[in-house]
Short mmCIF file of C-alpha atoms and ligand atoms in Angstrom, two decimals:
data_model
loop_
_atom_site.label_atom_id
_atom_site.label_comp_id
_atom_site.label_asym_id
_atom_site.label_seq_id
_atom_site.Cartn_x
_atom_site.Cartn_y
_atom_site.Cartn_z
CA MET A 1 -83.32 18.21 -56.36
CA LYS A 2 -80.26 20.25 -55.60
CA VAL A 3 -77.17 18.14 -55.98
CA LEU A 4 -73.49 18.69 -55.13
CA VAL A 5 -70.55 16.72 -56.53
CA ILE A 6 -67.30 16.69 -54.54
CA GLY A 7 -64.09 16.55 -56.59
CA SER A 8 -62.57 17.95 -59.75
CA GLY A 9 -61.27 15.06 -61.87
CA GLY A 10 -62.47 13.13 -64.90
CA ARG A 11 -64.42 10.82 -62.61
CA GLU A 12 -66.33 13.74 -61.12
CA HIS A 13 -66.99 15.20 -64.57
CA ALA A 14 -68.49 11.84 -65.59
CA ILE A 15 -70.59 11.72 -62.41
CA ALA A 16 -71.79 15.29 -62.98
CA ALA A 17 -72.65 14.50 -66.60
CA LYS A 18 -74.78 11.52 -65.52
CA ILE A 19 -76.54 13.55 -62.82
CA SER A 20 -77.29 16.32 -65.32
CA GLU A 21 -79.27 13.81 -67.41
CA SER A 22 -81.73 13.35 -64.54
CA PRO A 23 -85.19 14.87 -64.97
CA ARG A 24 -85.20 15.26 -61.18
CA LEU A 25 -82.23 17.65 -61.16
CA GLU A 26 -83.03 21.23 -60.26
CA LYS A 27 -79.52 22.61 -59.81
CA LEU A 28 -76.04 21.05 -59.88
CA TYR A 29 -73.02 22.30 -57.93
CA ALA A 30 -69.46 21.01 -57.76
CA ALA A 31 -66.79 21.63 -55.12
CA PRO A 32 -64.29 22.55 -56.28
CA GLY A 33 -65.30 21.30 -59.74
CA SER A 34 -63.30 22.41 -62.74
CA ASP A 35 -63.50 24.76 -65.70
CA GLY A 36 -64.37 21.71 -67.79
CA MET A 37 -67.36 20.95 -65.56
CA SER A 38 -68.55 24.54 -65.30
CA SER A 39 -70.88 24.22 -68.30
CA ILE A 40 -72.98 21.68 -66.36
CA ALA A 41 -72.33 22.60 -62.70
CA GLU A 42 -71.83 25.75 -60.69
CA CYS A 43 -68.36 25.43 -59.21
CA ILE A 44 -67.81 26.38 -55.56
CA PRO A 45 -64.14 26.94 -54.66
CA TYR A 46 -63.86 24.62 -51.63
CA LYS A 47 -61.15 22.01 -51.38
CA VAL A 48 -62.39 18.44 -51.05
CA THR A 49 -60.72 18.31 -47.62
CA ASP A 50 -62.64 21.35 -46.32
CA VAL A 51 -65.42 19.30 -44.75
CA THR A 52 -66.71 22.13 -42.54
CA SER A 53 -67.16 24.65 -45.36
CA ILE A 54 -68.73 22.07 -47.65
CA VAL A 55 -71.22 20.92 -45.02
CA ASP A 56 -72.07 24.54 -44.14
CA PHE A 57 -72.59 25.33 -47.82
CA ALA A 58 -74.80 22.26 -48.30
CA VAL A 59 -76.96 23.24 -45.33
CA LYS A 60 -77.21 26.89 -46.36
CA GLU A 61 -78.07 26.11 -49.99
CA LYS A 62 -80.49 23.33 -48.97
CA ILE A 63 -78.62 20.72 -51.00
CA ASP A 64 -80.57 17.44 -51.11
CA MET A 65 -77.85 15.05 -52.19
CA VAL A 66 -74.03 14.98 -52.26
CA PHE A 67 -71.90 12.67 -54.43
CA ILE A 68 -68.43 12.28 -52.89
CA GLY A 69 -65.92 11.45 -55.64
CA PRO A 70 -62.49 10.99 -53.99
CA GLU A 71 -61.48 8.84 -51.01
CA VAL A 72 -59.85 11.55 -48.89
CA PRO A 73 -63.07 13.37 -47.83
CA LEU A 74 -64.71 9.99 -47.11
CA LEU A 75 -61.91 9.19 -44.68
CA LEU A 76 -62.29 12.63 -43.14
CA GLY A 77 -65.90 11.78 -42.30
CA MET A 78 -67.65 13.97 -44.87
CA ALA A 79 -70.48 11.45 -45.37
CA ASP A 80 -71.06 11.21 -41.60
CA ALA A 81 -71.20 15.01 -41.26
CA LEU A 82 -73.68 15.39 -44.15
CA LEU A 83 -75.89 12.52 -42.97
CA GLU A 84 -76.10 14.16 -39.54
CA LYS A 85 -77.59 17.20 -41.25
CA GLY A 86 -80.17 15.01 -42.98
CA ILE A 87 -78.51 15.32 -46.41
CA MET A 88 -78.42 12.26 -48.66
CA VAL A 89 -74.95 11.12 -49.73
CA LEU A 90 -73.32 8.73 -52.13
CA GLY A 91 -70.28 7.53 -50.24
CA PRO A 92 -69.73 5.47 -47.08
CA ARG A 93 -69.22 6.70 -43.55
CA LYS A 94 -65.65 7.02 -42.30
CA ASP A 95 -65.57 3.70 -40.43
CA ALA A 96 -66.76 1.83 -43.53
CA ALA A 97 -64.40 3.78 -45.83
CA GLU A 98 -61.57 2.17 -43.82
CA LEU A 99 -61.91 -0.65 -46.36
CA GLU A 100 -59.90 1.66 -48.61
CA GLY A 101 -58.17 3.67 -45.88
CA SER A 102 -56.37 0.71 -44.32
CA LYS A 103 -55.18 -2.29 -46.29
CA ALA A 104 -54.63 -4.18 -43.00
CA PHE A 105 -58.28 -3.57 -42.03
CA SER A 106 -59.50 -4.64 -45.45
CA LYS A 107 -57.34 -7.79 -45.52
CA GLY A 108 -58.44 -8.59 -41.96
CA ILE A 109 -62.12 -8.49 -42.94
CA MET A 110 -61.44 -10.68 -45.98
CA LYS A 111 -59.56 -13.22 -43.87
CA LYS A 112 -62.20 -13.29 -41.12
CA TYR A 113 -65.07 -13.78 -43.57
CA GLY A 114 -63.36 -16.09 -46.07
CA ILE A 115 -63.34 -13.64 -48.99
CA PRO A 116 -60.72 -14.82 -51.52
CA THR A 117 -57.54 -12.70 -51.52
CA GLY A 118 -53.77 -13.22 -51.64
CA ALA A 119 -51.95 -14.58 -48.56
CA TYR A 120 -50.40 -11.76 -46.51
CA GLU A 121 -48.81 -10.56 -43.29
CA VAL A 122 -49.10 -7.15 -41.58
CA PHE A 123 -46.07 -5.42 -40.05
CA THR A 124 -45.60 -2.40 -37.80
CA GLU A 125 -41.81 -2.82 -37.33
CA SER A 126 -39.39 -2.69 -40.25
CA GLN A 127 -37.03 -5.29 -38.78
CA ASP A 128 -39.89 -7.82 -38.60
CA ALA A 129 -40.87 -7.04 -42.19
CA LEU A 130 -37.24 -7.38 -43.34
CA ALA A 131 -36.91 -10.74 -41.55
CA TYR A 132 -40.12 -11.95 -43.23
CA LEU A 133 -38.69 -11.04 -46.65
CA GLU A 134 -36.10 -13.82 -46.12
CA THR A 135 -38.93 -16.38 -46.15
CA VAL A 136 -41.08 -15.35 -49.15
CA SER A 137 -40.87 -16.15 -52.85
CA TYR A 138 -40.45 -13.42 -55.48
CA PRO A 139 -41.97 -11.34 -56.94
CA THR A 140 -43.73 -10.22 -53.79
CA VAL A 141 -45.97 -7.22 -53.14
CA ILE A 142 -45.30 -4.51 -50.55
CA LYS A 143 -48.24 -2.22 -49.71
CA ALA A 144 -48.32 0.86 -47.51
CA ASP A 145 -51.32 0.44 -45.21
CA GLY A 146 -52.84 3.88 -45.68
CA LEU A 147 -53.71 6.16 -48.59
CA ALA A 148 -50.82 6.91 -50.94
CA ALA A 149 -52.54 8.37 -54.00
CA GLY A 150 -52.22 5.06 -55.85
CA LYS A 151 -48.43 4.91 -55.37
CA GLY A 152 -48.28 2.80 -52.22
CA VAL A 153 -48.02 -0.61 -53.91
CA ILE A 154 -44.61 -1.94 -54.96
CA ILE A 155 -44.21 -5.18 -56.88
CA ALA A 156 -40.72 -6.26 -55.82
CA GLU A 157 -39.00 -8.59 -58.30
CA ASN A 158 -36.34 -9.63 -55.79
CA LYS A 159 -35.34 -9.37 -52.15
CA GLU A 160 -33.26 -6.20 -52.65
CA GLU A 161 -36.18 -4.32 -54.21
CA ALA A 162 -38.46 -5.54 -51.43
CA GLN A 163 -36.02 -4.45 -48.72
CA SER A 164 -35.69 -1.03 -50.25
CA ALA A 165 -39.50 -0.67 -50.48
CA VAL A 166 -39.90 -1.66 -46.82
CA ARG A 167 -37.21 0.78 -45.70
CA SER A 168 -38.54 3.69 -47.73
CA MET A 169 -42.11 3.14 -46.50
CA MET A 170 -41.43 2.31 -42.84
CA ASP A 171 -38.14 4.05 -42.00
CA ASP A 172 -38.07 7.00 -44.43
CA ARG A 173 -41.87 7.41 -44.38
CA VAL A 174 -42.08 8.41 -48.04
CA PHE A 175 -45.88 8.09 -47.70
CA GLY A 176 -45.94 9.68 -44.24
CA ASP A 177 -47.98 7.82 -41.64
CA SER A 178 -49.56 5.72 -44.38
CA GLY A 179 -46.37 3.64 -44.18
CA ALA A 180 -46.34 3.20 -40.39
CA GLN A 181 -47.91 -0.17 -41.06
CA ILE A 182 -47.40 -2.27 -44.20
CA VAL A 183 -48.87 -5.36 -45.77
CA ILE A 184 -46.65 -7.89 -47.54
CA GLU A 185 -48.76 -9.89 -49.92
CA GLU A 186 -48.46 -12.86 -52.22
CA PHE A 187 -47.99 -11.88 -55.89
CA LEU A 188 -51.03 -12.88 -57.91
CA GLU A 189 -50.94 -13.64 -61.60
CA GLY A 190 -53.89 -13.14 -63.91
CA GLU A 191 -55.97 -10.46 -65.55
CA GLU A 192 -57.38 -7.56 -63.60
CA LEU A 193 -61.03 -6.63 -63.48
CA SER A 194 -62.67 -3.62 -61.85
CA LEU A 195 -66.10 -4.34 -60.48
CA LEU A 196 -68.13 -1.51 -59.01
CA GLY A 197 -71.44 -1.92 -57.22
CA PHE A 198 -74.17 0.28 -55.77
CA THR A 199 -75.03 -0.75 -52.22
CA ASP A 200 -77.35 0.36 -49.44
CA GLY A 201 -75.58 -1.78 -46.85
CA LYS A 202 -77.89 -4.77 -47.38
CA THR A 203 -78.23 -5.21 -51.14
CA ILE A 204 -75.45 -4.77 -53.68
CA ILE A 205 -76.13 -4.33 -57.39
CA PRO A 206 -73.16 -4.63 -59.75
CA MET A 207 -72.34 -2.12 -62.45
CA VAL A 208 -71.00 -3.37 -65.79
CA PRO A 209 -67.51 -4.89 -65.42
CA SER A 210 -64.65 -2.72 -66.59
CA GLN A 211 -60.91 -2.79 -66.98
CA ASP A 212 -58.33 -0.11 -66.18
CA HIS A 213 -54.87 0.27 -67.79
CA LYS A 214 -52.53 1.14 -64.91
CA ARG A 215 -49.15 1.35 -66.63
CA ILE A 216 -48.11 4.44 -68.56
CA PHE A 217 -46.96 2.66 -71.74
CA ASP A 218 -48.55 0.26 -74.23
CA HIS A 219 -48.49 -3.47 -73.43
CA ASP A 220 -48.53 -2.68 -69.70
CA MET A 221 -44.98 -1.37 -69.61
CA GLY A 222 -43.46 1.40 -67.51
CA PRO A 223 -44.50 2.78 -64.13
CA ASN A 224 -47.99 2.65 -62.61
CA THR A 225 -50.28 5.64 -63.04
CA GLY A 226 -53.70 6.58 -61.74
CA GLY A 227 -55.04 4.82 -64.85
CA MET A 228 -54.50 5.52 -68.55
CA GLY A 229 -57.83 4.36 -69.90
CA ALA A 230 -60.74 2.03 -69.37
CA TYR A 231 -63.47 0.21 -71.21
CA ALA A 232 -66.72 -1.49 -70.37
CA PRO A 233 -68.23 -4.00 -70.41
CA ALA A 234 -64.97 -5.97 -70.17
CA PRO A 235 -65.31 -9.56 -71.46
CA ILE A 236 -63.02 -10.78 -68.63
CA GLY A 237 -66.12 -10.16 -66.50
CA SER A 238 -67.89 -13.19 -68.04
CA SER A 239 -71.12 -14.39 -66.49
CA THR A 240 -69.21 -17.02 -64.46
CA VAL A 241 -66.69 -14.49 -63.20
CA MET A 242 -69.46 -12.01 -62.35
CA GLU A 243 -71.41 -14.67 -60.46
CA ASP A 244 -68.29 -15.63 -58.51
CA ALA A 245 -67.50 -11.99 -57.82
CA MET A 246 -71.00 -11.34 -56.50
CA GLU A 247 -71.38 -14.55 -54.47
CA LYS A 248 -67.83 -14.85 -53.11
CA VAL A 249 -66.82 -11.21 -52.78
CA MET A 250 -69.41 -8.44 -53.07
CA LYS A 251 -72.35 -9.94 -51.14
CA PRO A 252 -70.22 -11.52 -48.38
CA LEU A 253 -68.30 -8.25 -47.93
CA ILE A 254 -71.49 -6.20 -47.52
CA ALA A 255 -72.83 -8.77 -45.03
CA ALA A 256 -69.48 -8.75 -43.19
CA MET A 257 -69.42 -4.97 -42.85
CA ALA A 258 -72.98 -4.98 -41.49
CA LYS A 259 -72.03 -7.71 -39.01
CA GLU A 260 -69.00 -5.67 -37.91
CA GLY A 261 -71.32 -2.76 -37.12
CA LYS A 262 -69.88 -0.72 -40.00
CA PRO A 263 -72.60 -0.96 -42.65
CA TYR A 264 -71.20 0.01 -46.04
CA CYS A 265 -73.38 2.28 -48.21
CA GLY A 266 -72.45 3.96 -51.48
CA VAL A 267 -70.30 2.65 -54.30
CA LEU A 268 -68.03 -0.29 -53.59
CA TYR A 269 -65.09 -0.83 -55.94
CA ALA A 270 -63.48 -4.26 -55.98
CA GLY A 271 -60.13 -4.56 -57.76
CA LEU A 272 -60.10 -8.24 -58.68
CA MET A 273 -57.50 -10.56 -60.17
CA VAL A 274 -58.92 -13.35 -62.31
CA THR A 275 -56.40 -16.14 -61.67
CA ASP A 276 -56.22 -19.82 -62.64
CA GLN A 277 -57.44 -20.55 -59.11
CA GLY A 278 -60.46 -18.28 -59.45
CA ILE A 279 -60.98 -14.64 -58.54
CA LYS A 280 -59.05 -12.94 -55.75
CA VAL A 281 -59.43 -9.43 -54.33
CA LEU A 282 -56.48 -7.06 -54.83
CA GLU A 283 -58.12 -4.15 -53.06
CA PHE A 284 -61.37 -2.46 -52.16
CA ASN A 285 -61.97 1.21 -52.84
CA ALA A 286 -64.75 3.16 -51.18
CA ARG A 287 -65.75 5.13 -54.29
CA PHE A 288 -66.09 5.18 -58.05
CA GLY A 289 -62.83 4.27 -59.87
CA ASP A 290 -61.04 6.70 -62.12
CA PRO A 291 -60.92 6.27 -65.13
CA GLU A 292 -63.33 3.28 -64.94
CA THR A 293 -66.24 5.57 -64.12
CA GLN A 294 -65.69 7.52 -67.33
CA ALA A 295 -66.48 4.33 -69.27
CA VAL A 296 -69.04 2.79 -66.89
CA LEU A 297 -71.40 5.67 -66.08
CA PRO A 298 -72.15 6.64 -69.70
CA LEU A 299 -73.62 3.11 -69.98
CA LEU A 300 -76.01 3.61 -67.05
CA ASP A 301 -79.58 3.79 -68.34
CA SER A 302 -81.29 4.52 -65.01
CA ASP A 303 -81.55 7.75 -63.04
CA ILE A 304 -78.53 8.07 -60.74
CA ILE A 305 -80.46 10.39 -58.42
CA THR A 306 -83.15 7.75 -57.94
CA ILE A 307 -80.51 5.07 -57.31
CA THR A 308 -78.78 7.27 -54.72
CA GLU A 309 -82.10 8.03 -53.05
CA ALA A 310 -82.75 4.27 -52.77
CA ILE A 311 -79.27 3.80 -51.26
CA ASN A 312 -80.08 6.41 -48.62
CA ARG A 313 -83.53 4.94 -47.90
CA GLY A 314 -82.27 1.35 -47.81
CA THR A 315 -84.59 0.33 -50.65
CA LEU A 316 -82.08 -0.72 -53.28
CA ALA A 317 -83.55 -4.26 -53.39
CA GLN A 318 -86.71 -2.76 -54.93
CA THR A 319 -84.83 -0.59 -57.40
CA GLU A 320 -84.23 -1.63 -60.97
CA ILE A 321 -80.91 -0.55 -62.47
CA LYS A 322 -80.68 -0.72 -66.25
CA TRP A 323 -77.65 -0.57 -68.52
CA LYS A 324 -77.43 0.40 -72.18
CA ASP A 325 -76.73 -2.45 -74.57
CA LYS A 326 -73.60 -0.61 -75.74
CA SER A 327 -69.88 -0.43 -75.05
CA ALA A 328 -67.72 2.46 -73.91
CA ALA A 329 -64.02 3.23 -74.14
CA CYS A 330 -62.10 6.01 -72.41
CA VAL A 331 -58.60 7.02 -73.49
CA VAL A 332 -56.73 9.22 -71.01
CA MET A 333 -54.57 11.97 -72.48
CA ALA A 334 -51.84 12.76 -69.96
CA ALA A 335 -49.32 15.57 -69.64
CA LYS A 336 -45.64 15.36 -70.49
CA GLY A 337 -43.74 14.04 -67.46
CA TYR A 338 -46.69 12.09 -66.02
CA PRO A 339 -46.69 10.08 -63.72
CA GLY A 340 -43.54 11.74 -62.32
CA SER A 341 -43.73 15.53 -62.50
CA PRO A 342 -46.34 16.55 -65.06
CA VAL A 343 -45.72 19.72 -67.05
CA LYS A 344 -48.58 22.24 -66.78
CA GLY A 345 -49.66 25.30 -68.74
CA ASP A 346 -49.67 24.05 -72.34
CA ILE A 347 -52.47 25.08 -74.69
CA ILE A 348 -54.90 22.27 -75.55
CA HIS A 349 -55.84 22.40 -79.24
CA GLY A 350 -58.80 20.83 -81.00
CA LEU A 351 -61.26 20.43 -78.12
CA GLU A 352 -64.04 21.93 -80.22
CA ASP A 353 -63.51 19.41 -83.02
CA GLU A 354 -66.31 16.93 -82.27
CA VAL A 355 -66.74 13.31 -83.36
CA GLY A 356 -70.24 11.78 -83.08
CA GLY A 357 -70.63 9.42 -80.12
CA THR A 358 -67.67 10.88 -78.25
CA PHE A 359 -67.31 13.27 -75.34
CA VAL A 360 -64.41 14.65 -73.37
CA PHE A 361 -64.20 14.56 -69.58
CA HIS A 362 -61.82 17.11 -68.11
CA ALA A 363 -59.37 15.96 -65.43
CA GLY A 364 -56.43 18.38 -65.29
CA THR A 365 -57.34 21.47 -67.30
CA VAL A 366 -57.81 25.15 -66.61
CA LYS A 367 -59.49 27.80 -68.77
CA LYS A 368 -58.02 31.28 -69.23
CA ASP A 369 -59.52 33.85 -71.62
CA GLY A 370 -61.58 31.16 -73.29
CA ILE A 371 -58.61 28.82 -73.91
CA PHE A 372 -58.06 25.51 -72.12
CA TYR A 373 -54.55 24.75 -70.79
CA THR A 374 -53.10 21.58 -69.24
CA ASN A 375 -53.15 21.72 -65.46
CA GLY A 376 -52.44 18.25 -64.08
CA GLY A 377 -51.09 14.77 -64.77
CA ARG A 378 -54.14 13.23 -66.35
CA VAL A 379 -55.53 16.00 -68.53
CA LEU A 380 -58.53 14.59 -70.42
CA GLY A 381 -60.58 11.41 -70.60
CA VAL A 382 -61.75 11.03 -74.19
CA THR A 383 -64.72 8.70 -74.14
CA ALA A 384 -66.85 7.09 -76.83
CA LEU A 385 -70.06 5.12 -76.71
CA SER A 386 -71.05 2.74 -79.47
CA ASP A 387 -72.94 -0.44 -80.27
CA ASP A 388 -69.79 -2.50 -80.02
CA LEU A 389 -66.49 -2.14 -78.24
CA LYS A 390 -64.32 -2.09 -81.32
CA ASN A 391 -66.29 0.84 -82.69
CA ALA A 392 -66.19 2.66 -79.36
CA ILE A 393 -62.41 2.31 -79.26
CA ASP A 394 -62.07 3.51 -82.87
CA LEU A 395 -64.27 6.53 -82.18
CA ALA A 396 -62.41 7.45 -78.99
CA TYR A 397 -59.09 7.35 -80.90
CA GLN A 398 -60.58 9.42 -83.76
CA ARG A 399 -61.42 12.10 -81.22
CA VAL A 400 -58.01 11.78 -79.52
CA GLY A 401 -56.45 12.35 -82.95
CA LYS A 402 -58.11 15.75 -83.13
CA ILE A 403 -56.80 16.95 -79.76
CA SER A 404 -53.20 17.95 -79.13
CA PHE A 405 -50.95 19.60 -76.60
CA GLU A 406 -47.20 19.74 -76.09
CA GLY A 407 -45.75 16.38 -74.97
CA CYS A 408 -49.17 14.68 -74.78
CA GLN A 409 -49.02 11.00 -73.78
CA PHE A 410 -51.71 8.41 -74.35
CA ARG A 411 -51.80 4.64 -74.73
CA LYS A 412 -52.62 3.25 -78.14
CA ASP A 413 -53.84 -0.12 -76.85
CA ILE A 414 -56.81 0.79 -74.64
CA GLY A 415 -59.25 -2.12 -74.80
CA ALA A 416 -56.89 -4.35 -76.81
CA LYS A 417 -57.03 -7.06 -74.09
CA ALA A 418 -60.71 -7.53 -74.84
CA PHE A 419 -59.82 -9.02 -78.23
CA LYS A 420 -57.06 -11.37 -77.11
P1 LIG B 501 -53.93 -1.89 -55.27
O1 LIG B 501 -53.85 -0.41 -54.99
O2 LIG B 501 -53.84 -2.75 -54.05
O3 LIG B 501 -55.01 -2.29 -56.23
O4 LIG B 501 -52.62 -2.17 -56.15
C1 LIG B 501 -52.33 -1.43 -57.30
C2 LIG B 501 -51.97 -2.35 -58.42
O5 LIG B 501 -50.87 -3.18 -58.03
C3 LIG B 501 -53.08 -3.34 -58.78
O6 LIG B 501 -54.00 -2.81 -59.66
C4 LIG B 501 -52.28 -4.45 -59.39
O7 LIG B 501 -51.91 -4.14 -60.73
C5 LIG B 501 -51.03 -4.48 -58.55
N1 LIG B 501 -51.16 -5.44 -57.43
C6 LIG B 501 -51.63 -5.19 -56.19
N2 LIG B 501 -51.61 -6.30 -55.42
C7 LIG B 501 -51.10 -7.28 -56.20
C8 LIG B 501 -50.83 -8.67 -55.99
N3 LIG B 501 -51.05 -9.26 -54.82
N4 LIG B 501 -50.33 -9.36 -57.04
C9 LIG B 501 -50.08 -8.77 -58.22
N5 LIG B 501 -50.31 -7.48 -58.48
C10 LIG B 501 -50.83 -6.74 -57.48
N1 LIG B 502 -58.55 3.17 -61.40
C1 LIG B 502 -58.10 2.84 -60.10
C2 LIG B 502 -58.74 3.57 -59.02
O1 LIG B 502 -59.66 4.34 -59.21
O2 LIG B 502 -58.33 3.39 -57.88
#
């Protein structure tokens, strides 16, 4: 099979690495891909938003299957356009990707179908939102409705912070039209869990539970980032929690989307809060999580091409998906200045210094004259696979210790919550 991966981050590198293990793979492409991925995929210089060029390329090169990494092309209808040409895709159609594209849509589905989530209200006028802030308890959560590159959620500790978030989203439009509508949501306390599932619109099969580390500093301090590390399987995803997540969230959601005439196929990501009152959904994403995927996919023991074929044929119920009896940890190495304004162009030392059981996914790097330089906020995802989680974490940090670049930031407590 000829396969194309859309995207250029650590997540896409991890997806490409899994695809390249498939005996069914004939040739792998990535658009735009990255210098780090170029040893396993031929990189085609199209932006992920250039749906027309990518679809034309896929038709011309007779690509059989396309894995869409990021959310933006999904919301531009890339899956729809490829499916129309008879090309298999991993990623939902535009109307189903609205689960991630609009928080009001996603909350509305959850409310209508009784899927557990925090209480909320939707606003399209800032004065109504500001009036509502007089009635809520704090902290409270203000969310821009549309995509905001992971920055559209503000946990407001008090009324003043909440007012300023509402004004900057709705009046100043700091997230553009994504803030034309906002959701104000009850603050939920608990431990977060990322649960991803493969689904063909009728059946959903969970991946191993994982946990992200959103804040930049150790002990969950400092501003939110795209994610500073992940590990899997996460013990917070106990068998009871997983059963609840499947029976109360994942299966009902897939049934709801089918009933709404927007069948959801691809990878569904549920961001869950495990609270004293049971699990509640924080958000749905229409794709693999990043960095979760860098820890989850190395544990997949089945052929991802065969799984994706079953998703496209609607035969997932008859497909067995196996996982390695191992654990994985991924430590993100980020650039100086991240998550604000990351510094680019520093030499990355020590990439060639290997540690058994570890591998490095490239996120923000560029290669010039044989040397890798930093080229983004999250630079590398250093991942290790081992028989137990503690060992995987140790190995990942051994490898991290061999890599260096100016101002490098990484968390030293990835996976520590698993041992609480
Ligand atoms: P989201 O993009 O909706 O997942 O939000 C990003 C992050 O904000 C989540 O991973 C949580 O850490 C936090 N968050 C979102 N909604 C809530 C909530 N209702 N209560 C507490 N924290 C939340
Ligand atoms: N790790 C969070 C996300 O992928 O949205």
